[in-house]
Structures are given as structure tokens and as C-alpha cells.
XYZ file of C-alpha atoms in Angstrom:
496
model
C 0.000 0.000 0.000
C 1.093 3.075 -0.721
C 0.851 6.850 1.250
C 0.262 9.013 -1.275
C -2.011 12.172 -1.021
C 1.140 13.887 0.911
C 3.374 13.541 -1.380
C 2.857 17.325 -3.159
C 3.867 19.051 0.300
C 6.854 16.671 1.198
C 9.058 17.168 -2.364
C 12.569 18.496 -1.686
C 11.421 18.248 2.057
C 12.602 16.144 4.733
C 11.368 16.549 8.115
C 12.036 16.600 12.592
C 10.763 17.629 15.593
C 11.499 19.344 19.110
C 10.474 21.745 22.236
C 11.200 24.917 24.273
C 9.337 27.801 22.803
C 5.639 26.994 23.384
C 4.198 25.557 20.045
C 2.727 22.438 21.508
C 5.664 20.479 20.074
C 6.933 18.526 23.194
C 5.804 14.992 22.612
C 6.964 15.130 18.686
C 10.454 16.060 19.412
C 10.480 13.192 21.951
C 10.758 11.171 18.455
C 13.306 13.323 16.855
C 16.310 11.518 16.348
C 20.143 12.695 14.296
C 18.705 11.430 11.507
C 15.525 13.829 11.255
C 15.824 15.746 8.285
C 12.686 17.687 8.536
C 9.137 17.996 9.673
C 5.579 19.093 8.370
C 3.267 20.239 10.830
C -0.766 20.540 10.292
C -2.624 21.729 13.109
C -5.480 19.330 12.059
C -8.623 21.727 13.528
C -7.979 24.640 11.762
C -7.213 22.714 8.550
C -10.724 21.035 8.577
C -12.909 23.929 9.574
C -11.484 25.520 6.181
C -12.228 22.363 4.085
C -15.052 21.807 2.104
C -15.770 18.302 4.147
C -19.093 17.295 3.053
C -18.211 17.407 -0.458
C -15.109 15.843 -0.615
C -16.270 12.714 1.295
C -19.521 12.396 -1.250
C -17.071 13.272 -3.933
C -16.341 9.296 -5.236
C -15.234 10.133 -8.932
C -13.605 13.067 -10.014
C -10.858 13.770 -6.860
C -10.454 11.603 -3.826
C -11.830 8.640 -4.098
C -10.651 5.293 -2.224
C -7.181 5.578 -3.612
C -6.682 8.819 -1.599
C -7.184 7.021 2.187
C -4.778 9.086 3.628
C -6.471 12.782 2.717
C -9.906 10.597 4.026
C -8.202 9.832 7.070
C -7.269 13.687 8.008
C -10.498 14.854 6.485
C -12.834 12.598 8.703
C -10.106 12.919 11.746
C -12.834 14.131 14.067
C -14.831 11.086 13.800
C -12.119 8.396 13.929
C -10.597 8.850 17.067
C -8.081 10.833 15.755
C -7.346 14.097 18.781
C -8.123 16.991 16.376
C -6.489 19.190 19.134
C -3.373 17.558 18.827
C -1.361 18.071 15.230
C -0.722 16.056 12.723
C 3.317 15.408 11.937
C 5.083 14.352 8.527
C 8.717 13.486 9.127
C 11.130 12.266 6.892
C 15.098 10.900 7.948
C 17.564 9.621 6.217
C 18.244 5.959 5.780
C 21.371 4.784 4.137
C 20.133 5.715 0.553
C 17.144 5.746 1.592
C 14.413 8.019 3.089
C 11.413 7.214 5.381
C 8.474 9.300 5.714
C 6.253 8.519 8.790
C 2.828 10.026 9.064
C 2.326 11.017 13.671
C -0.859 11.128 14.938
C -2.288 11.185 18.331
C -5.595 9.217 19.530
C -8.282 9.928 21.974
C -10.035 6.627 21.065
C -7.799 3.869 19.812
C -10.064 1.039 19.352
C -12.570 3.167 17.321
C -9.574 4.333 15.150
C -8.353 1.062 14.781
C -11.607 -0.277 13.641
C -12.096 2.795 11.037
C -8.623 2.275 9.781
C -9.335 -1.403 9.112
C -12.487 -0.426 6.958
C -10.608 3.015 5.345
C -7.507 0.836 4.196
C -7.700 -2.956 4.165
C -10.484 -5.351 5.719
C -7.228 -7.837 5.563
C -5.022 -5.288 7.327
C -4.454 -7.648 11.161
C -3.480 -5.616 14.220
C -1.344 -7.467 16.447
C -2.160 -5.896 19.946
C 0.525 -7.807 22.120
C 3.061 -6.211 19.918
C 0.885 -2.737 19.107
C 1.684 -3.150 15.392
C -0.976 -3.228 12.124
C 0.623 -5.756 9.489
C -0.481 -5.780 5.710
C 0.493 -9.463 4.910
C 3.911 -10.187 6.195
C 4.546 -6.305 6.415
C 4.073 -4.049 8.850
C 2.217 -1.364 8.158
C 1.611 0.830 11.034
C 1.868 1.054 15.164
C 0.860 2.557 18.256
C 1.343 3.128 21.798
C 0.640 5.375 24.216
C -2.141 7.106 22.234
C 0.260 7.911 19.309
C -0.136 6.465 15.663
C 2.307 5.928 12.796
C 2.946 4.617 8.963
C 5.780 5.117 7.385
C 7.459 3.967 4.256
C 11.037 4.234 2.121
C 11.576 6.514 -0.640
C 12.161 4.617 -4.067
C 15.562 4.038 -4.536
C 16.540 6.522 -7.889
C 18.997 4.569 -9.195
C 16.809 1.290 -9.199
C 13.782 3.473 -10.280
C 15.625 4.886 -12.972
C 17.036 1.263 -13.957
C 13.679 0.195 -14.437
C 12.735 3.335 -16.339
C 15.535 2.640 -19.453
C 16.080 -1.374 -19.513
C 13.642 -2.209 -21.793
C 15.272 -5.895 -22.241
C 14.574 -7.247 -18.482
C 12.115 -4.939 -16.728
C 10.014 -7.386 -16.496
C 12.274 -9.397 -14.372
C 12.113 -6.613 -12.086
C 9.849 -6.929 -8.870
C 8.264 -4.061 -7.593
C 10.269 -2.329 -5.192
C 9.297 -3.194 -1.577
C 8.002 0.127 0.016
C 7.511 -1.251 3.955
C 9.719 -0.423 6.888
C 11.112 -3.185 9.107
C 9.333 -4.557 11.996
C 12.004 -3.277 13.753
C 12.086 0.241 12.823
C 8.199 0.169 14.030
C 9.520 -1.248 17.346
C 12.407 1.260 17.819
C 10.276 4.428 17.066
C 8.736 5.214 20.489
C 11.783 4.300 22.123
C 14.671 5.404 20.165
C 17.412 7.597 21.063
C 15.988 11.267 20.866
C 17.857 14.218 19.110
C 19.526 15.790 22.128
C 20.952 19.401 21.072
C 18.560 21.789 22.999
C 19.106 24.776 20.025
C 18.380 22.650 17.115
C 15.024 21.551 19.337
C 14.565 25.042 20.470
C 14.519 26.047 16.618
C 12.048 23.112 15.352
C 9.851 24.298 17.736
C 9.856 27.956 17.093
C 9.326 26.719 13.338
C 6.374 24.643 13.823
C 3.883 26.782 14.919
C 0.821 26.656 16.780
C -1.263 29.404 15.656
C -0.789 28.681 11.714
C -1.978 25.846 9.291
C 0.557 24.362 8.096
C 4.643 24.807 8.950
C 7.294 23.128 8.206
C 11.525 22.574 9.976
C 14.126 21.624 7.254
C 17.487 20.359 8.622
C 20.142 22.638 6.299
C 22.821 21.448 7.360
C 21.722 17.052 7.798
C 20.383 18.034 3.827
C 23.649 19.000 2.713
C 25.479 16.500 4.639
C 22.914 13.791 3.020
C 23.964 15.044 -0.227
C 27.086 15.359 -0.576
C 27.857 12.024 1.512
C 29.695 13.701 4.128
C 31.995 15.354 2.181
C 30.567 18.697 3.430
C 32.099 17.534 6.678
C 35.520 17.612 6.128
C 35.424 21.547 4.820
C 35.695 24.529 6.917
C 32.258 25.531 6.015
C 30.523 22.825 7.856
C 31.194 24.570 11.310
C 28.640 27.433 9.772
C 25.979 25.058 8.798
C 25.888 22.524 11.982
C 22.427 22.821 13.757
C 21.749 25.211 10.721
C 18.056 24.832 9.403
C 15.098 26.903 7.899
C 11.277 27.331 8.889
C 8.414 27.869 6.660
C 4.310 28.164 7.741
C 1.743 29.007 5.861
C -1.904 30.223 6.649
C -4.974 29.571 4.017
C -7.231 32.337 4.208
C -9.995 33.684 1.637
C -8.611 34.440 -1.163
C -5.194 33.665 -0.508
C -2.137 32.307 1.255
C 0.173 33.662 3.539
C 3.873 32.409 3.899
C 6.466 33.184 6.178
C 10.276 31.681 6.194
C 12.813 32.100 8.573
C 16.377 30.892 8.781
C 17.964 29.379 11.935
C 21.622 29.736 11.838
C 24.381 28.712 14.197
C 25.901 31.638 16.700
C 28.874 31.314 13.800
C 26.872 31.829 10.507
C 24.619 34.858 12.549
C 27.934 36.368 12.625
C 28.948 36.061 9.347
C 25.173 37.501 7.403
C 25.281 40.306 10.349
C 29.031 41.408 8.898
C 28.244 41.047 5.180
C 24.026 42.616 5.032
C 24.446 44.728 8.090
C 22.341 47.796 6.832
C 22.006 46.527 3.125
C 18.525 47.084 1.394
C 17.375 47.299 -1.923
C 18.130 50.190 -4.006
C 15.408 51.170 -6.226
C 17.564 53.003 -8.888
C 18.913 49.844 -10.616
C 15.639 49.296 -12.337
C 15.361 53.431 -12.986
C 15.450 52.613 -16.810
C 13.662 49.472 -16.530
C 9.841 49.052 -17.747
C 8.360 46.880 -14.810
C 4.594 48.195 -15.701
C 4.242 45.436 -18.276
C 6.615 42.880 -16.729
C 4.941 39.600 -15.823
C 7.536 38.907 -12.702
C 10.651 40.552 -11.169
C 12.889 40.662 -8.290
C 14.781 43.470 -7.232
C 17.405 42.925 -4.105
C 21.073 43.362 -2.899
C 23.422 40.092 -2.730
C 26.784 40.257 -0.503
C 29.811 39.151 -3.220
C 31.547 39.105 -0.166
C 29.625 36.613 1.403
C 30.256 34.346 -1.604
C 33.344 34.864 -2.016
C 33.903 33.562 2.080
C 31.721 30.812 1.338
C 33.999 29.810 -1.289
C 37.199 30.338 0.406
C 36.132 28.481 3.142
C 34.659 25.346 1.507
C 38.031 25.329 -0.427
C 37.750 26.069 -3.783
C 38.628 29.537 -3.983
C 42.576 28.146 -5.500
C 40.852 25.677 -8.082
C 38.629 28.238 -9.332
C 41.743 30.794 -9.719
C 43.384 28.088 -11.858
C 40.556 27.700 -13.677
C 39.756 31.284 -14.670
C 44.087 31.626 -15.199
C 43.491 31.600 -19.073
C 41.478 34.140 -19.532
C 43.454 36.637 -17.222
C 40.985 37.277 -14.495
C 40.738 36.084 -10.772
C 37.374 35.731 -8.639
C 38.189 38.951 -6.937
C 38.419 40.404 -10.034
C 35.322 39.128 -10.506
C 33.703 39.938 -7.504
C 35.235 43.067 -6.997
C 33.396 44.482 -10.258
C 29.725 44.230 -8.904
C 28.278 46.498 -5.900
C 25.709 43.749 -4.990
C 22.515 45.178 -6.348
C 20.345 43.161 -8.909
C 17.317 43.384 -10.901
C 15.519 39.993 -12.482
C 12.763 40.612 -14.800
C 10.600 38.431 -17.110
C 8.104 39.872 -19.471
C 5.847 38.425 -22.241
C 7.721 35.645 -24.123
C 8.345 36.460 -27.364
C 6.498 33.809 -30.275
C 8.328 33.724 -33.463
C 7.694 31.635 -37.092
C 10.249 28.824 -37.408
C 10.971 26.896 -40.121
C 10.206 23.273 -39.475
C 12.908 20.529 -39.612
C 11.828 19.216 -42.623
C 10.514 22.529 -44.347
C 6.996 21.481 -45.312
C 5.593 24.316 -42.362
C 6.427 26.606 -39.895
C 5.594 26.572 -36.419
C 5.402 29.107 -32.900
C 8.541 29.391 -31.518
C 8.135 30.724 -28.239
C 11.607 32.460 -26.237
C 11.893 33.619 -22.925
C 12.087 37.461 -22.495
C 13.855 38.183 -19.768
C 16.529 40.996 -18.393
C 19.394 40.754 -15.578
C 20.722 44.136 -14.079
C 23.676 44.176 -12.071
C 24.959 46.887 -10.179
C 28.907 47.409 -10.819
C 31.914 49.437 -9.388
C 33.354 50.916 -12.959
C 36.953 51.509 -11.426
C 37.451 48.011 -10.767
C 35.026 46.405 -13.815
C 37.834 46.609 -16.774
C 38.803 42.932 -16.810
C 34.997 41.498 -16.660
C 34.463 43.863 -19.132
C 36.821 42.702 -21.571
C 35.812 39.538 -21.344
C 32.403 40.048 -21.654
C 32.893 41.882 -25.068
C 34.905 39.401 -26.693
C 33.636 37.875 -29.908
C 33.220 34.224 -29.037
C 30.268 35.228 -26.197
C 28.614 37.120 -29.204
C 26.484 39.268 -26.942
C 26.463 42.369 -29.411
C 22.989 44.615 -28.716
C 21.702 42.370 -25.932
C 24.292 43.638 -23.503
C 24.824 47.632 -22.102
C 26.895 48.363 -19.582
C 27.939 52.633 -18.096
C 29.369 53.541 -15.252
C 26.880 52.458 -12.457
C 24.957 49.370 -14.683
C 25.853 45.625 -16.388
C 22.447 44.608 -18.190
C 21.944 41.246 -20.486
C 18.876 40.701 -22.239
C 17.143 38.087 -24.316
C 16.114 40.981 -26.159
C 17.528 44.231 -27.394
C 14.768 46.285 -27.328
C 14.435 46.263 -23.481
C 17.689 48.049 -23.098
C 16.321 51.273 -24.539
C 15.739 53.104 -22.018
C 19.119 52.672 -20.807
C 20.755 53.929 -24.443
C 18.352 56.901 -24.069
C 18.454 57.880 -20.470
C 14.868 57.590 -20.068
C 13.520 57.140 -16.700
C 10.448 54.414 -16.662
C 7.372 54.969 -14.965
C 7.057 52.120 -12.578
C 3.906 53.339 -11.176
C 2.726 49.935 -9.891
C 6.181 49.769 -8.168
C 6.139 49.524 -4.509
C 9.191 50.587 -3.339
C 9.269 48.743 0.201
C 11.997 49.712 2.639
C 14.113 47.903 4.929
C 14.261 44.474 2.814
C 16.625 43.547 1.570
C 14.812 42.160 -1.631
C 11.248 42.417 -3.179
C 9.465 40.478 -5.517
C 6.596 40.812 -7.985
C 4.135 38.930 -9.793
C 0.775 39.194 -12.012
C 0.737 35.484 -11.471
C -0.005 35.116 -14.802
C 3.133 33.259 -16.055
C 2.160 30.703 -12.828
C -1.520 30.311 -14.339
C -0.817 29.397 -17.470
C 1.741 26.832 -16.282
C -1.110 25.475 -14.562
C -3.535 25.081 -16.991
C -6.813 26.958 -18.154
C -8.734 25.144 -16.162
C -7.910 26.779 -13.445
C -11.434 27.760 -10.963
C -9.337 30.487 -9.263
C -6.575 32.072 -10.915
C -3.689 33.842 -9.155
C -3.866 37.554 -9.202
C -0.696 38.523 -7.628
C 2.378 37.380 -5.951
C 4.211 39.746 -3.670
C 7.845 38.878 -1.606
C 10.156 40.600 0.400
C 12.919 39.510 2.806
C 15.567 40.727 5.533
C 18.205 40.026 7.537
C 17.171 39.885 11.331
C 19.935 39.724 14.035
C 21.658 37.258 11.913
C 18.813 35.623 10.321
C 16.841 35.646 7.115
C 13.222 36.770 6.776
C 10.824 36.258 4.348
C 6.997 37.435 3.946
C 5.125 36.028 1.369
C 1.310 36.642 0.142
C -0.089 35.055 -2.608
C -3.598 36.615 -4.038
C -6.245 35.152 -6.018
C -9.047 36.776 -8.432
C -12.030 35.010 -6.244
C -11.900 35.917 -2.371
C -15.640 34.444 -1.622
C -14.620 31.362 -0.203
C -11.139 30.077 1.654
C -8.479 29.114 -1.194
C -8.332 25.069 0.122
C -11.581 25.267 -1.713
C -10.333 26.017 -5.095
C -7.090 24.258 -4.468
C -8.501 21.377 -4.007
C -10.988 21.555 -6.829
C -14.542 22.552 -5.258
C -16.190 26.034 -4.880
């Protein structure tokens, strides 16, 4: 059996858990462990007083029907015995190369749950009560104790997966890959060896919150440890990622969603963003001759080169890059030294052109991204990435300007104009936000055309900013959508 209706708001995550600063997440970090790469919180109440219950449960054929038991399960919570005070966890920890994702619940009536869980899954699921585990055949599929519920399941492995995929001589030789956790792992999970490092705990708990819908603790530095092996380890850099992680939570309201992100650095890495963004914010006058009333999305900000360029000396390749860039005359601090830090992204309306097909019988839409990047420079020190930039093998010609304060590349020429005439552009939709240290903009309608046209709810906007806080990174982010009648689960989900 698989768990599947989770699986949109676990990709690239991997989850933990902990307690100190008064989110209600005591017993969950009980079951933390080293290997805890992340969590996903739901606070299980609020989630199901904005969901449109009734019709998803008489809703058989177009969305969740039996294949989707584990949405069922959280949408009937309150009448299965599930404690709709308590949360509902997703964590995820590494396994050799491997992941498992377990699914935490707590009980206020375990033999009603158990009984509903039978009928919601498997009439031939057994539960085993001497040993508190649920088996599916020879597998074990779930356990309890103590009022506390969980499933869990491996990742696919990607090699094996992608094996599979290509070998088109034996696949069917191949068995499917066994998705079930050992007994054992079911029977060490209450009791195993809990993650002990009171600021790593203090920090899940401050990122899973109580008073929000949905939040999630990423483990930055067990991530990067995961994938790169351990290598990360043995490099000066891993002193400023250990207990390092991130924080995200997000509130559904009508008519849109709110996100906030936080960063939870080390006493070390605080150090180092205070010393390189210390009163750094966005300067509005690198998009002065930029056209941002007709832009679909852009991002304006300021980016420490100085911070890279530690980063880089410190996870050792700051020598093997030199040798690298040796034959063309330039050196990183050359390269670094040329730009000031301040940015501009911007995408507009992609441009369709008539190609010729391979064959030549017809032409077809040829659609290119239209995009510009602005960097800020320092002119006395930008000769050498100049000259480079100019010479004839990059063939750049009209799509790149540079003067004494700008570097700007474009997919197209014509978006440089105001730059070759000195013409300020209106920006009147701009909102120039202070104190961030970026902001970001979006008519959402690059996102809802990626989506489909069959969208019930379309994004209207997309607004971002962040800033650095005492040594950590902020982020506010609201997403808006044309219909505001109803909370946005609705539409997500597919009913109005």
C-alpha cells in the first residue's frame, strides 16, 4: 500500500521535531532523532474547519476517491478517534540511501480508530495488539502506543527506479520495489534515542507553529550532509551550517495564502550575514530605466559578493577556481570586486516567433523567454569582466549595455532602450518597500498558465520581500487570487 495524497507538500522536504518555545511540540520532538531531516506540521482543527468536508467525502469520482485514504483519514479525523487538538506530523530521515516518511498522529479513542482504519484501508489489514503493530500481509504497516499512531514507508531508490525506467530488455524481471519499513524500525520508534541538542530543538519548535496551518523545519545542514555524503564535513564551512536549518508556515485564508520563512543559523553563521548585510537594502535606482509596468515577474534585491566569495574560500575552492579562470586573465576577486551587490531579475511576455520546421513542409510558434538581468557594478574596478564580456566568441552584441553604475543582459535588445536613451520608466505599480533587503513581484499570470486553463481560481498577484534579522533571514510572502468568496483550500482542491 502506498501513502500518497502527501506527497505534493513533502518534495525536496525532509522533516524533525522538538520543544522549548511553546508551540505544543513537546511529545513530537520526543521522536526526533540525528537522523531527522525535517518535519511538516498541520494543526489538524484549523485545517478542517477551512475544508469543504461534506463534499469531498460524497465526492467518489472526479478527486479523492478510495485511492486517496490518507487525505480521508485527516479529512474525517474528528470522527475516527483521531485528537483533532493535537497536530498532525510528517517526518522524513535519512536511511542509508534511503528516506522514510512517517505520518504522527495522536488518539483519543484507539479502538474506534483502529476499527475505522481497518475499513478506510484494508479489511485484511491484522493488528497485532501484544506487539501494538498493524501488518499488511507479512509487512508491517503501522503502530501505536501510548495514544500515538504511525505509517511510514522508504523513498524509491533513484537509481533502481531509474534502472527500471531505461532497460527495456529485463524490466520485467524486475519486482516491484518493496516500500515497507522493518518490523524493527516500528519497534524502535517510540523508544529510540531522541535528538539531544537543545538549540536545534529550540529552533524546530519555534518553526512549527501553533497558531498557523501548516509549517514546516528543514534540517540545512543534515540536507547537505545527506547530499554530498559527508563530504561537506571535512570543509571549513561545515562549522557554519551545523544545527543550521530553515522554517516555513503558511496560513490559508480567503482568497489567498500567507507564507512566512525564517532561517535558523548557528551563533557562527549569525555572525557572518550580520558582517556582510548589516544595513544593506534594496536600491530602487537599478531598475530606474527598466519598464516593470508590463513585466509579468521581477525581483529586485542586494546580494553580498563578499559573502560568496567567504563561502567559497572556506569550503576550499577559492585556488581551483583561480586556476581555472588563469586563461582568460581574471581572478574571482576580479570578478567579484566588479559588482556592488545590487540586482534586478525581470521576465516579461515571451516572445512567439515563425520557425521553419525541420523538414521545411511548415512553420511553427517558436516561443523564447524574455527576460533581463541588471547588475549593479563598481566601474573603477570592472575593466577585466568587461573585456571579457565583449569578446567575440560570447557574441552578446545589442543584448548587452553596460555605463558607469549598470551591467544589463537581455534576451532581447529592445528592453535596453531606455538605458541607451536615459529615459527614466514609470514604474507606477512599483512599490518601493523599505528595509528588505529584496522584493518580488508577480501578475501570477506566467504561474496560471503553467497550470492550466482550467484553473477555478486564478492567481492575481504574488508579492515577496525579505531581511536580515539579528543574523537571520526573513521572508513574507502573500499570494492573491481573483475570487476571495470562499477560503483558497476550496479552489485548491478543486470545489467552490
Amino acid at each position: 500500500m502506498k501513502l500518497n495524497f502527501f506527497a505534493p507538500f513533502i518534495i525536496g522536504l525532509t522533516l524533525v521535531l522538538t520543544s522549548c518555545s511553546g508551540n505544543d511540540n513537546e511529545d513530537i520532538l520526543k521522536l526526533t532523532n540525528e537522523k531527522t531531516l525535517g518535519i511538516v506540521k498541520f494543526n489538524i482543527d484549523d485545517v478542517i474547519k477551512k475544508l469543504p468536508k461534506e463534499q469531498i467525502l460524497a465526492d467518489t469520482i472526479k478527486k479523492f476517491s478510495n485511492s486517496d485514504k490518507e487525505f480521508r483519514l485527516f479529512v474525517r479525523a474528528d470522527e475516527l478517534g483521531i485528537d483533532t487538538a493535537e497536530p498532525f506530523y510528517i517526518t522524513t530521515e535519512s536511511e542509508k540511501d534511503k528516506f522514510i516518511t512517517s505520518y504522527v498522529f495522536w488518539l483519543d479513542d484507539e479502538v474506534l480508530f483502529l476499527k475505522k482504519f481497518k475499513e478506510i484501508y484494508s479489511k485484511e489489514l491484522t493488528i497485532d495488539y501484544s506487539k501494538n503493530l498493524v501488518y499488511s500481509g507479512k509487512n508491517v504497516f503501522g503502530a501505536f502506543k501510548d495514544g500515538i499512531f504511525v505509517m511510514s514507508q522508504k523513498s524509491y531508490d533513484p537509481y533502481t527506479s531509474r534502472a527500471r525506467e531505461y532497460d527495456y530488455y529485463y524490466e520485467d524481471e524486475y519486482e516491484e520495489e518493496d516500500m515497507s519499513v522493518s518490523e524493527d524500525f516500528y519497534k524502535n520508534f517510540f523508544t529510540r534515542k531522541a535528538l539531544e541538542d537543545e538549540n536545534v530543538l529550540d529552533n524546530i519548535d519555534t518553526a512549527l507553529k501553533e497558531d498557523k496551518d501548516a509549517s514546516v523545519w528543514i534540517n540545512l545542514h543534515g540536507i547537505v550532509s545527506n547530499v554530498t555524503k559527508g563530504y561537506i564535513e571535512t570543509l571549513a564551512i561545515n562549522k557554519l551550517l551545523i544545527g543550521s536549518g530553515f522554517g516555513l508556515n503558511l496560513n490559508f485564508e480567503e482568497g489567498k495564502i500567507e507564507c512566512k520563512a525564517e532561517s535558523f543559523f548557528n551563533e557562527d553563521m549569525k555572525k557572518i550575514v550580520e558582517k556582510y548585510y548589516e544595513d544593506k537594502e534594496v536600491n530602487y535606482d537599478i531598475v530606474k530605466n527598466v519598464e516593470l509596468d508590463n513585466a509579468i515577474l521581477y525581483g529586485i534585491g542586494y546580494f553580498s559578493t563578499d559573502f560568496v566569495k567567504y563561502f567559497i574560500k572556506e569550503a576550499g575552492f577559492e585556488a581551483t577556481a583561480n586556476k581555472y579562470l588563469e586563461s582568460k586573465n581574471i581572478t574571482l576577486e576580479d570578478i567579484f570586486s566588479t559588482f556592488n551587490g545590487q540586482y534586478a531579475v525581470v521576465n516579461y511576455k515571451e516572445i512567439t516567433t515563425k520557425k521553419l520546421s525541420y523538414d521545411g513542409s511548415s512553420y511553427y510558434d517558436y516561443k523564447q523567454p524574455n527576460t533581463l538581468i541588471v547588475f549593479g557594478i563598481n566601474k573603477d574596478k570592472s575593466k577585466k569582466v568587461m573585456d571579457l564580456l565583449n569578446e567575440p566568441f560570447l557574441n552578446l552584441g545589442d543584448k548587452l549595455y553596460t555605463n558607469d553604475k549598470v551591467l544589463a543582459f537581455t534576451s532581447e535588445s529592445s528592453n535596453l532602450n531606455l538605458f541607451k536613451t536615459n529615459k527614466n520608466a514609470k514604474n507606477t505599480k512599483l512599490n518601493k518597500v523599505t528595509g528588505v533587503n529584496s522584493y518580488s513581484y508577480g501578475n501570477g499570470k506566467e504561474l496560471n498558465e503553467s497550470m492550466g486553463s482550467n484553473l477555478k481560481n486564478k492567481i492575481e498577484e504574488m508579492i515577496s520581500t525579505s531581511k536580515i534579522n539579528d543574523g537571520n533571514a526573513l521572508s513574507e510572502i502573500t499570494i492573491s487570487f481573483e475570487k476571495k468568496d470562499k477560503n483558497i483550500l476550496h479552489y485548491i482542491i478543486g470545489y467552490e
